[in-house]
Amino acid sequence: MLNLALDGDQQDVVEMTRDLGAAVLSPAAAATERGGAVDPAAWQALCGSGLTVLLSEDLGGDGIPSTVTQMTALEQLAHGDPQATIAAAWSGSAALFVSEHGSAMQRAALRDAAVTGPSHRGAVALYESAGSHEIATTVETDGARVRVRGRKVAVPFAERADTMIVLGRDPSNHELRAVVVPPGQEGMTVRPRAGSLGLDATEQAVVDFDLELPVEHLLAHEGLGLTVARHRLILAAVQTGMAQRALEYAGDYASQRIAFGKPIASFQGISFLIAEAFARTEQARLEILDAASLVDDGAPEDQVTAAVDAAVSYASENAAETTRNAVQVLGGHGFMTEYPVENWYRIAAFLSTVDFDPLASAFQPAF
Amino acid sequence: MSTTADSTATFELSPELEKYGRQLREWSVAELRPRARTADTEKKNPDDWDAILNTCPVPLGRPDRDDDERPKFEDGYWVSQLVFYENVCYGDLWALPLLSPGIGHLVVAEMGTAAQMETWYASAMRGESVSGFALTEPHFGSDTSQVATTAVRDGDEWVLNGSKIYCTNGARADWVTAFATTDKTLGGKGIACFVVPTDTPGFSVPKPNESKLGIRNWMTSELLFDDCRVPLGNRLGWDATGPADTSQMSGQHGALAALSNNRPNMSAMVIGIAQAALDLTSDLLAERRSDMSTRRWDAASNDIARMNAALDRSRRINFKAGFVIDHGAKNRYSPAIAKAFAPQTCDRIIRRCMQLLGAEGASKDLLLEKWYRDCKIADIFEGSSQVQRIIVAREVVGRIAG
Ligand SMILES: Cc1cc2nc3c(=O)[nH]c(=O)nc-3n(C[C@H](O)[C@H](O)[C@H](O)COP(=O)(O)OP(=O)(O)OC[C@H]3O[C@@H](n4cnc5c(N)ncnc54)[C@H](O)[C@@H]3O)c2cc1C
């Protein structure tokens, strides 16, 4: 039976995360951007919410929320600050991989690692030059050893992650594999961080792997595809929360700014831009909800992957275009760093490069 | 392909202009591009910019030199300008403000008397002075009828009061064309334009440069006019005794006409940058070909072909806009279409290029991310794409289009 209503708990989560976004994350966003590192108070609040570091109860966490709940929460948090939110969610996602797929020993190590503490950082090394598609990194098991070879991009907290999960494929059967790589592991080379168009507080970098570890570092691979799908949806949810914020911001501005004797919101050249942004953002939200519910239902992996591919592509395209519209609506002011829209414009475009698939959309000129 | 004898239409440039463009482009890649990152980070021109510009093998038309006039081509002045802008920006656009006299002289051309043309227009065209265009104020940009800066006549002087924002080159201009109202009750018709040399008492620059998304080394200045006095004859269309014999164009119309002519240049600027992004991306992808599946390689190749086609489309309408001005048959729609199309298209091209390369495409190790930030301005200044659409709509259905 079709049901699009959030349950009572989910509604509470929405309220809590929206408040946290407005009261804590949004006011700290400028400091996070300026400093190139997530504001400590914002980080603490995010980790304390139980919605970024996903840890099962036996590991001292709050339990693992459903994918639907998680994505709904991340969208609200990103409405406050997309940068701090994705930094914390990407970091916390490493704990989910261990919670879901770790051996007793790996889980015990995680429990002892104080993952919700202020200085703990996690990383999931998934993306490559071709996004999450055509993963070329190999994870080969040979008796008691596992060998990891490949190159990952946009690895968050690459230089200092305490828990690093590396995704690759087993060349013998092309199946997904995940390995826990200890900090400072020999054979792991972090390229110097040059900085990017945006999102520098995620401290992301390119990492080369050519290393061998005892096979105990391998995570169990049953259901790994679903966890990867869930991880990829983080990006889509953050893009969508940011798009919502940007279009609201542009809408407020357009209601105040006067040109040709009227608020510019009264011109269809502006109101249609905002309407389309809102419409696309709502559709992106539903697409994420659909994909998230498939993950929660444990739907067949092919079906989940197709749904996530589509949701990620649409959410990123929407965020890039919606934040552009927001800059546009603010005119010259939108181009100035005193206003937050130019930062959202950079973040959305940066994120749109991370999990991109040329097969999912085609270039379109202005008209 | 054979052509009929009476078919003379062609988009082909004269070999001389073609060659000039190619030389500019090669120089821009060799000398301007390597300095682009630093200009962006430090938000200023390199200290040795003069020496850098001196390395150009062809004349650039520098305003600070009198032996650097750009060659004249049979393709026409405005068409040649387009070739100049595209190619000189292909390396990077940081140096552009150093290579252009600004756009103040274009206002003089629209509104000035013969004597004013001789003083201000000619000096800019000879490359002897740099001008700023001071129209925008905090409360308006697109709606130029809202000018609140005032000009009051006091004997044989005009006294200006008010502030202007976002004036490109304001902090380094020799003079600015300042738009001010002489009678607020007249709305747009009460706006006049004044040439204000920047050493005039009462003129100051409270903020030389804003903190911006892109074009960070370009000066975007705030200007203050505080009882700033200029002679009567500094009002465009006037001489020392009062109104002189000119077309009687209002300051609002003069501003808009000057901007209209410059719009295709701004499109050419972003076409140059987007082409650079696309060429770089094609090269980097070619190196990766063996790592890509056939399906994705084909999708990426199709995208690149579509993006090149979109740039060619941008150039055609631009050349039409330049051609019609050169031939005295100027229309309103060509420059407006050109500026409505290229900026947004070029933003999307650069973004798509970064996407095709994955997250590294947006890294500061490459210039794509800078170009993405720089390019955005073209859809904002000198008339946004919304404003351009209004101009085009009015062409089709008249003033009822709002
Ligand atoms: C880097 C930079 C350099 C600049 N250089 C100069 C310069 O040298 N000299 C100068 O005078 N100014 C300059 N400007 C200012 C620039 O020209 C203005 O920012 C621009 O005209 C837009 O005006 P605005 O910012 O006030 O936006 P607004 O006019 O407030 O417009 C806001 C939004 O509303 C839209 N809009 C307005 N009216 C309508 C309508 N009727 N229908 C539909 N949509 C509408 C606009 O397209 C825009 O999207 C510069 C600005 C920047 C950022």
PDB file of N, CA and C in Angstrom, chain A residues 33 327 334-347, chain B residues 212-213 216 373:
ATOM      1  N   GLU A  33      33.180  27.704   6.859  1.00  0.00           N
ATOM      2  CA  GLU A  33      33.697  28.001   5.524  1.00  0.00           C
ATOM      3  C   GLU A  33      35.027  28.756   5.610  1.00  0.00           C
ATOM      4  N   VAL A 327      21.785  32.551  -6.859  1.00  0.00           N
ATOM      5  CA  VAL A 327      22.761  33.612  -7.132  1.00  0.00           C
ATOM      6  C   VAL A 327      22.148  34.613  -8.109  1.00  0.00           C
ATOM      7  N   GLY A 334      24.437  38.497  -5.133  1.00  0.00           N
ATOM      8  CA  GLY A 334      24.641  37.056  -5.108  1.00  0.00           C
ATOM      9  C   GLY A 334      26.081  36.665  -5.373  1.00  0.00           C
ATOM     10  N   PHE A 335      26.814  37.566  -6.029  1.00  0.00           N
ATOM     11  CA  PHE A 335      28.203  37.297  -6.413  1.00  0.00           C
ATOM     12  C   PHE A 335      29.176  37.597  -5.269  1.00  0.00           C
ATOM     13  N   MET A 336      28.656  38.182  -4.195  1.00  0.00           N
ATOM     14  CA  MET A 336      29.520  38.632  -3.097  1.00  0.00           C
ATOM     15  C   MET A 336      29.543  37.599  -1.969  1.00  0.00           C
ATOM     16  N   THR A 337      30.720  37.431  -1.344  1.00  0.00           N
ATOM     17  CA  THR A 337      30.840  36.411  -0.297  1.00  0.00           C
ATOM     18  C   THR A 337      30.121  36.828   0.992  1.00  0.00           C
ATOM     19  N   GLU A 338      29.690  38.078   1.079  1.00  0.00           N
ATOM     20  CA  GLU A 338      28.888  38.494   2.241  1.00  0.00           C
ATOM     21  C   GLU A 338      27.569  37.731   2.318  1.00  0.00           C
ATOM     22  N   TYR A 339      27.104  37.257   1.190  1.00  0.00           N
ATOM     23  CA  TYR A 339      25.843  36.505   1.149  1.00  0.00           C
ATOM     24  C   TYR A 339      26.175  35.024   1.012  1.00  0.00           C
ATOM     25  N   PRO A 340      25.341  34.134   1.576  1.00  0.00           N
ATOM     26  CA  PRO A 340      25.718  32.709   1.577  1.00  0.00           C
ATOM     27  C   PRO A 340      25.519  31.996   0.238  1.00  0.00           C
ATOM     28  N   VAL A 341      24.788  32.594  -0.693  1.00  0.00           N
ATOM     29  CA  VAL A 341      24.418  31.822  -1.896  1.00  0.00           C
ATOM     30  C   VAL A 341      25.601  31.410  -2.759  1.00  0.00           C
ATOM     31  N   GLU A 342      26.634  32.265  -2.824  1.00  0.00           N
ATOM     32  CA  GLU A 342      27.777  31.896  -3.672  1.00  0.00           C
ATOM     33  C   GLU A 342      28.466  30.648  -3.118  1.00  0.00           C
ATOM     34  N   ASN A 343      28.444  30.472  -1.804  1.00  0.00           N
ATOM     35  CA  ASN A 343      29.062  29.282  -1.224  1.00  0.00           C
ATOM     36  C   ASN A 343      28.221  28.045  -1.569  1.00  0.00           C
ATOM     37  N   TRP A 344      26.916  28.164  -1.486  1.00  0.00           N
ATOM     38  CA  TRP A 344      26.058  27.032  -1.865  1.00  0.00           C
ATOM     39  C   TRP A 344      26.252  26.671  -3.341  1.00  0.00           C
ATOM     40  N   TYR A 345      26.428  27.718  -4.146  1.00  0.00           N
ATOM     41  CA  TYR A 345      26.663  27.501  -5.585  1.00  0.00           C
ATOM     42  C   TYR A 345      27.936  26.675  -5.806  1.00  0.00           C
ATOM     43  N   ARG A 346      28.967  26.964  -5.027  1.00  0.00           N
ATOM     44  CA  ARG A 346      30.214  26.214  -5.171  1.00  0.00           C
ATOM     45  C   ARG A 346      30.078  24.800  -4.619  1.00  0.00           C
ATOM     46  N   ILE A 347      29.421  24.682  -3.474  1.00  0.00           N
ATOM     47  CA  ILE A 347      29.284  23.357  -2.860  1.00  0.00           C
ATOM     48  C   ILE A 347      28.465  22.431  -3.766  1.00  0.00           C
TER      49      ILE A 347
ATOM     50  N   LYS B 212      34.606  38.421  -3.655  1.00  0.00           N
ATOM     51  CA  LYS B 212      33.675  37.888  -4.651  1.00  0.00           C
ATOM     52  C   LYS B 212      33.839  36.391  -4.934  1.00  0.00           C
ATOM     53  N   LEU B 213      32.797  35.838  -5.537  1.00  0.00           N
ATOM     54  CA  LEU B 213      32.813  34.457  -6.034  1.00  0.00           C
ATOM     55  C   LEU B 213      33.927  34.250  -7.055  1.00  0.00           C
ATOM     56  N   ARG B 216      38.257  37.618  -9.061  1.00  0.00           N
ATOM     57  CA  ARG B 216      38.645  38.208  -7.779  1.00  0.00           C
ATOM     58  C   ARG B 216      39.717  39.277  -7.903  1.00  0.00           C
ATOM     59  N   ARG B 373      33.800  29.827 -11.367  1.00  0.00           N
ATOM     60  CA  ARG B 373      33.478  30.968 -10.504  1.00  0.00           C
ATOM     61  C   ARG B 373      33.520  32.281 -11.284  1.00  0.00           C
TER      62      ARG B 373
END
